[in-house]
Short mmCIF file of C-alpha atoms in Angstrom, two decimals:
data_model
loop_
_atom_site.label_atom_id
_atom_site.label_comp_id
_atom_site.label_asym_id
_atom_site.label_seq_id
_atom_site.Cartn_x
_atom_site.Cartn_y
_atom_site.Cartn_z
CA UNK L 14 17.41 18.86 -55.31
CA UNK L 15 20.17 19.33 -53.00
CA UNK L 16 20.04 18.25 -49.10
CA UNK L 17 21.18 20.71 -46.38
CA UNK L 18 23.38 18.94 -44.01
CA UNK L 19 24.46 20.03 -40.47
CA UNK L 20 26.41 17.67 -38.13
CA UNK L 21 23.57 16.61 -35.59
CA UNK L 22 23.94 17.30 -31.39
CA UNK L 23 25.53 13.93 -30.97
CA UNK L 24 28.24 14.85 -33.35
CA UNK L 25 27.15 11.58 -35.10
CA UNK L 26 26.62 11.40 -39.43
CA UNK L 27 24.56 14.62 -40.55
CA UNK L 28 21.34 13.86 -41.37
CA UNK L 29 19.67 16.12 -43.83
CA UNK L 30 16.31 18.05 -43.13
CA UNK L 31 13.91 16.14 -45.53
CA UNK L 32 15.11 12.67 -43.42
CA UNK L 33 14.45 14.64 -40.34
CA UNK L 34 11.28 15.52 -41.68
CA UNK L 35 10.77 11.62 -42.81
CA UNK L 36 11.45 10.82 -39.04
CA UNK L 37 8.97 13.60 -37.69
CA UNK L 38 5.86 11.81 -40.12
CA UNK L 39 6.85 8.87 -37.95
CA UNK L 40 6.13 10.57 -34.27
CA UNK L 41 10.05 11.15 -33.28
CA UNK L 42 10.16 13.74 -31.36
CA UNK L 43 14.22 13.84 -31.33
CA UNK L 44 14.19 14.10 -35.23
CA UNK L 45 11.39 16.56 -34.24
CA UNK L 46 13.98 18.87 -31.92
CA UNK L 47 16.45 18.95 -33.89
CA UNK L 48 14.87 19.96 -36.98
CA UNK L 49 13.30 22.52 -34.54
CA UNK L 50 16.85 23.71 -33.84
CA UNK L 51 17.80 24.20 -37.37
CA UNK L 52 14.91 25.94 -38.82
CA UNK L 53 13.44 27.51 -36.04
CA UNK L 54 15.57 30.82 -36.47
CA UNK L 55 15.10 31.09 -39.87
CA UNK L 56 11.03 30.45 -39.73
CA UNK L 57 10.79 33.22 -36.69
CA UNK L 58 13.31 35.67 -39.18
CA UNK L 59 10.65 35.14 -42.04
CA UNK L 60 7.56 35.60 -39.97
CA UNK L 61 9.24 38.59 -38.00
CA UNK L 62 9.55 40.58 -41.22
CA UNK L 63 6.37 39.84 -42.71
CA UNK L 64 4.38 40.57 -39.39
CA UNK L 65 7.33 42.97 -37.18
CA UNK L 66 5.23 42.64 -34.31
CA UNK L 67 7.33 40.10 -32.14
CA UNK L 68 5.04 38.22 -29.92
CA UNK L 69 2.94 37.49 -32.59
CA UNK L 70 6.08 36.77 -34.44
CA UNK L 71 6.85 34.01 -32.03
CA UNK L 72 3.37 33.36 -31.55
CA UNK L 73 2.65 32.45 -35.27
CA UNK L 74 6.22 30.80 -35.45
CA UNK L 75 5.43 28.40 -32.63
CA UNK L 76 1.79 27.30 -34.82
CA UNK L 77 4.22 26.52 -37.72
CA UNK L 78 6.22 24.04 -35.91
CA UNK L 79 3.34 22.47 -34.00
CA UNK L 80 1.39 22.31 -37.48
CA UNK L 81 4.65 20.16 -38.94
CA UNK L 82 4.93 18.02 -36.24
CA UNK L 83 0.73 17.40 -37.08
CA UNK L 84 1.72 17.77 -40.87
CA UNK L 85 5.03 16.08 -41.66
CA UNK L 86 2.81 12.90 -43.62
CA UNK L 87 1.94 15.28 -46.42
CA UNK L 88 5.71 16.76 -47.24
CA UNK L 89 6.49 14.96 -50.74
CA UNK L 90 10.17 15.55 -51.32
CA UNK L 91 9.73 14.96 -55.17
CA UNK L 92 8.31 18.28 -54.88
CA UNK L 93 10.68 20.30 -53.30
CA UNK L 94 13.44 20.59 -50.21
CA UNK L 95 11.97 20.38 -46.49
CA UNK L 96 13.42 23.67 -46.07
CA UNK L 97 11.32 24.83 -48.80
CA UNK L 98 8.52 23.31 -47.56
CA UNK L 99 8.82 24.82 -44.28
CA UNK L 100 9.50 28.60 -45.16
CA UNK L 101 6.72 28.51 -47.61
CA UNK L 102 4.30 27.23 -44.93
CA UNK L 103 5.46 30.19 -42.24
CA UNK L 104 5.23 32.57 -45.09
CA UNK L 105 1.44 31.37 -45.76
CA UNK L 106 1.14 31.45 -42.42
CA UNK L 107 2.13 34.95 -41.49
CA UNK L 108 0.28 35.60 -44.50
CA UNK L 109 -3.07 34.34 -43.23
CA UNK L 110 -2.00 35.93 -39.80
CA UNK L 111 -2.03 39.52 -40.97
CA UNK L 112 -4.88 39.13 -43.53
CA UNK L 113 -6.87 38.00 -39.91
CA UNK L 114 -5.96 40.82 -37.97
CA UNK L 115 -6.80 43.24 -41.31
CA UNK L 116 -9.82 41.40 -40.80
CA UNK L 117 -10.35 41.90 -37.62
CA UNK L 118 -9.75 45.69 -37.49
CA UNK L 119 -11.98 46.18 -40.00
CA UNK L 120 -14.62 44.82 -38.66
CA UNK L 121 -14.06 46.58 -35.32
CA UNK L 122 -14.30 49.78 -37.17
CA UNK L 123 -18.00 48.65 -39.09
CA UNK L 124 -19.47 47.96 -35.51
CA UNK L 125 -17.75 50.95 -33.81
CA UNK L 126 -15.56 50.03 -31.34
CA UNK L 127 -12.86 52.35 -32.55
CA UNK L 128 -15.32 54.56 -33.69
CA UNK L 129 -14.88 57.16 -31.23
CA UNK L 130 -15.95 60.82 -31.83
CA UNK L 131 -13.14 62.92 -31.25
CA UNK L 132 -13.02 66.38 -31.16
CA UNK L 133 -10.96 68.56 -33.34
CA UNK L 134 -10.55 71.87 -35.14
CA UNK L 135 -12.31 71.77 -38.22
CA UNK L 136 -11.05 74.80 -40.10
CA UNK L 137 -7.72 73.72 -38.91
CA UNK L 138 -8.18 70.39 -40.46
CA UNK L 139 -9.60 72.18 -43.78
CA UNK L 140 -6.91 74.25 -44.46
CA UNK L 141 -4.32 71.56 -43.46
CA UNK L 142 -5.63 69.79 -46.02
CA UNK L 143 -5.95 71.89 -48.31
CA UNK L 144 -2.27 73.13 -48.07
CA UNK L 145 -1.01 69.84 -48.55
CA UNK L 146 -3.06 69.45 -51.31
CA UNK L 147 -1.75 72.45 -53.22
CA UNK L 148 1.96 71.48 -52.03
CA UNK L 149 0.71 68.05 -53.36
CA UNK L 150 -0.51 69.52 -56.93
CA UNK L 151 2.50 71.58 -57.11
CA UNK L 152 4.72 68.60 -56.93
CA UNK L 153 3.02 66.86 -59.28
CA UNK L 154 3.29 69.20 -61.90
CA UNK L 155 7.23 68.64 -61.68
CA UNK L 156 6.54 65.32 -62.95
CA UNK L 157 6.80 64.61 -66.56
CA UNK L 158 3.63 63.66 -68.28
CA UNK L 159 4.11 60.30 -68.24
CA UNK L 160 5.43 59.65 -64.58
CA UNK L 161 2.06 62.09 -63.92
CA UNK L 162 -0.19 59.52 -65.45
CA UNK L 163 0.78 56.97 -64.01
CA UNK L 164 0.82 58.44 -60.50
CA UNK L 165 -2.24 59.17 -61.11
CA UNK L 166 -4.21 56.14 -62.36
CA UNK L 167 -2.24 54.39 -59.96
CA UNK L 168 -2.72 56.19 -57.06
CA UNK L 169 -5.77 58.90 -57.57
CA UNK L 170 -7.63 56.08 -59.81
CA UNK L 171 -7.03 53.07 -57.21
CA UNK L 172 -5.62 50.70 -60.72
CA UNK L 173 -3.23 48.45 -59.64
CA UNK L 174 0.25 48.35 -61.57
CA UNK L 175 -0.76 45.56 -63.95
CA UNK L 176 -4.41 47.29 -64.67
CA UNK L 177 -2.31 50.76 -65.11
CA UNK L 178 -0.20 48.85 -67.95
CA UNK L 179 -2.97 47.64 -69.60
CA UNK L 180 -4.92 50.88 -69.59
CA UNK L 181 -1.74 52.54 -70.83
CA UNK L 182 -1.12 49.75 -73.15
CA UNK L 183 2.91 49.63 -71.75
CA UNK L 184 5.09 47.29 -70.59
CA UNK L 185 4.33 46.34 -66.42
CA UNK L 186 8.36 47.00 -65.80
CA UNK L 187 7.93 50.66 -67.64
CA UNK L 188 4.76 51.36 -65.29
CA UNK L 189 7.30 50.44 -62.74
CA UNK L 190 9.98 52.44 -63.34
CA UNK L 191 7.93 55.48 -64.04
CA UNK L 192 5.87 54.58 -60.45
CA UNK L 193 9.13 54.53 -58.99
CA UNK L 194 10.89 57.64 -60.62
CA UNK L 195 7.95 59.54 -59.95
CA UNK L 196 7.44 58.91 -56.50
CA UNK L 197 11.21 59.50 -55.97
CA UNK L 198 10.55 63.03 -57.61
CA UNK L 199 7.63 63.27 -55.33
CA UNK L 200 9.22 62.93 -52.18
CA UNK L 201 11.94 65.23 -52.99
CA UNK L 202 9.37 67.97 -54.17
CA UNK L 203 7.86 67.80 -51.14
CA UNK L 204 10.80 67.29 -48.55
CA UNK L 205 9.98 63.94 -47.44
CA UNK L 206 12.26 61.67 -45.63
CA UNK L 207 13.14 58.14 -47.05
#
């Protein structure tokens, strides 16, 4: 395990992030600050990718630090860098964040709240669909069989890549590549911007 070293404020000997961490467990908050200062960017650039959202980027980013000020006793460094430690944490976190607000939307759609009858042209909407539909079919049938199939158990028959493998009795990477291939064929059939 290597240490990450950075020359401290006080231009005085680098001290690496697990001994900051070591001095955080112990309640000092200067350690505390200054591993703020080195991590803090890269927690906030983790959580701002997973969630994009910014305030609750830097909301979720300031619960990470306050939970390893409250948390540093449990970091074992036998087990892996502070720096580890840390990332993994924000990534649970932002993790757990956007599960909440999945959550949270779905539920405000069982009760109603967003439920809001809105009206609309439904002939329009019918043959909308059903346009894009045909353009849809037509596209597909561009695809070779195999790309087709597993399109189509993927996305038509809700399997997930692993379950499409199995099913298909192929390698997960070749469900992959054919996924991949296919949906590249897709969007070209159908004019899509990447």
């Amino acid at each position: 395990m290597s240490a990450e070293f950075n020359v401290n404020r006080e231009g005085t000997v680098p001290v690496s992030h697990e001994e900051l961490l070591g001095r955080v467990a112990q309640g000092d908050e200067g350690a505390f600050g200054e591993l703020y200062d080195r991590m803090a960017s890269r927690v906030l650039g983790l959580v701002r990718r997973l969630l994009v959202d910014p305030s609750q980027s830097e909301e979720v980013t300031q619960e990470i630090f306050l939970e390893i000020w409250q948390t540093a006793t449990r970091y074992e460094a036998q087990r892996g860098g502070a720096a580890t430690w840390i990332l993994t944490m924000a990534h649970r976190r932002a993790i757990d964040r956007i599960r909440s607000s999945q959550a949270s939307r779905d539920r405000d759609i069982k009760i109603g709240i967003r439920d809001l009858a809105v009206a609309y042209d439904e002939v329009s909407e019918t043959v909308g669909v059903r346009i894009e539909h045909e353009r849809v079919e037509k596209a597909m049938s561009r695809l070779t069989e195999l790309q087709r199939q597993a399109i189509s158990l993927a996305y038509y028959g809700g399997l997930s890549q692993s379950e499409v493998a199995e099913r298909l009795q192929i390698p997960l990477g070749t469900v992959k590549t054919r996924l991949r291939d296919g949906m590249i064929r897709l969007r070209d059939e159908l004019g899509v911007a990447s």
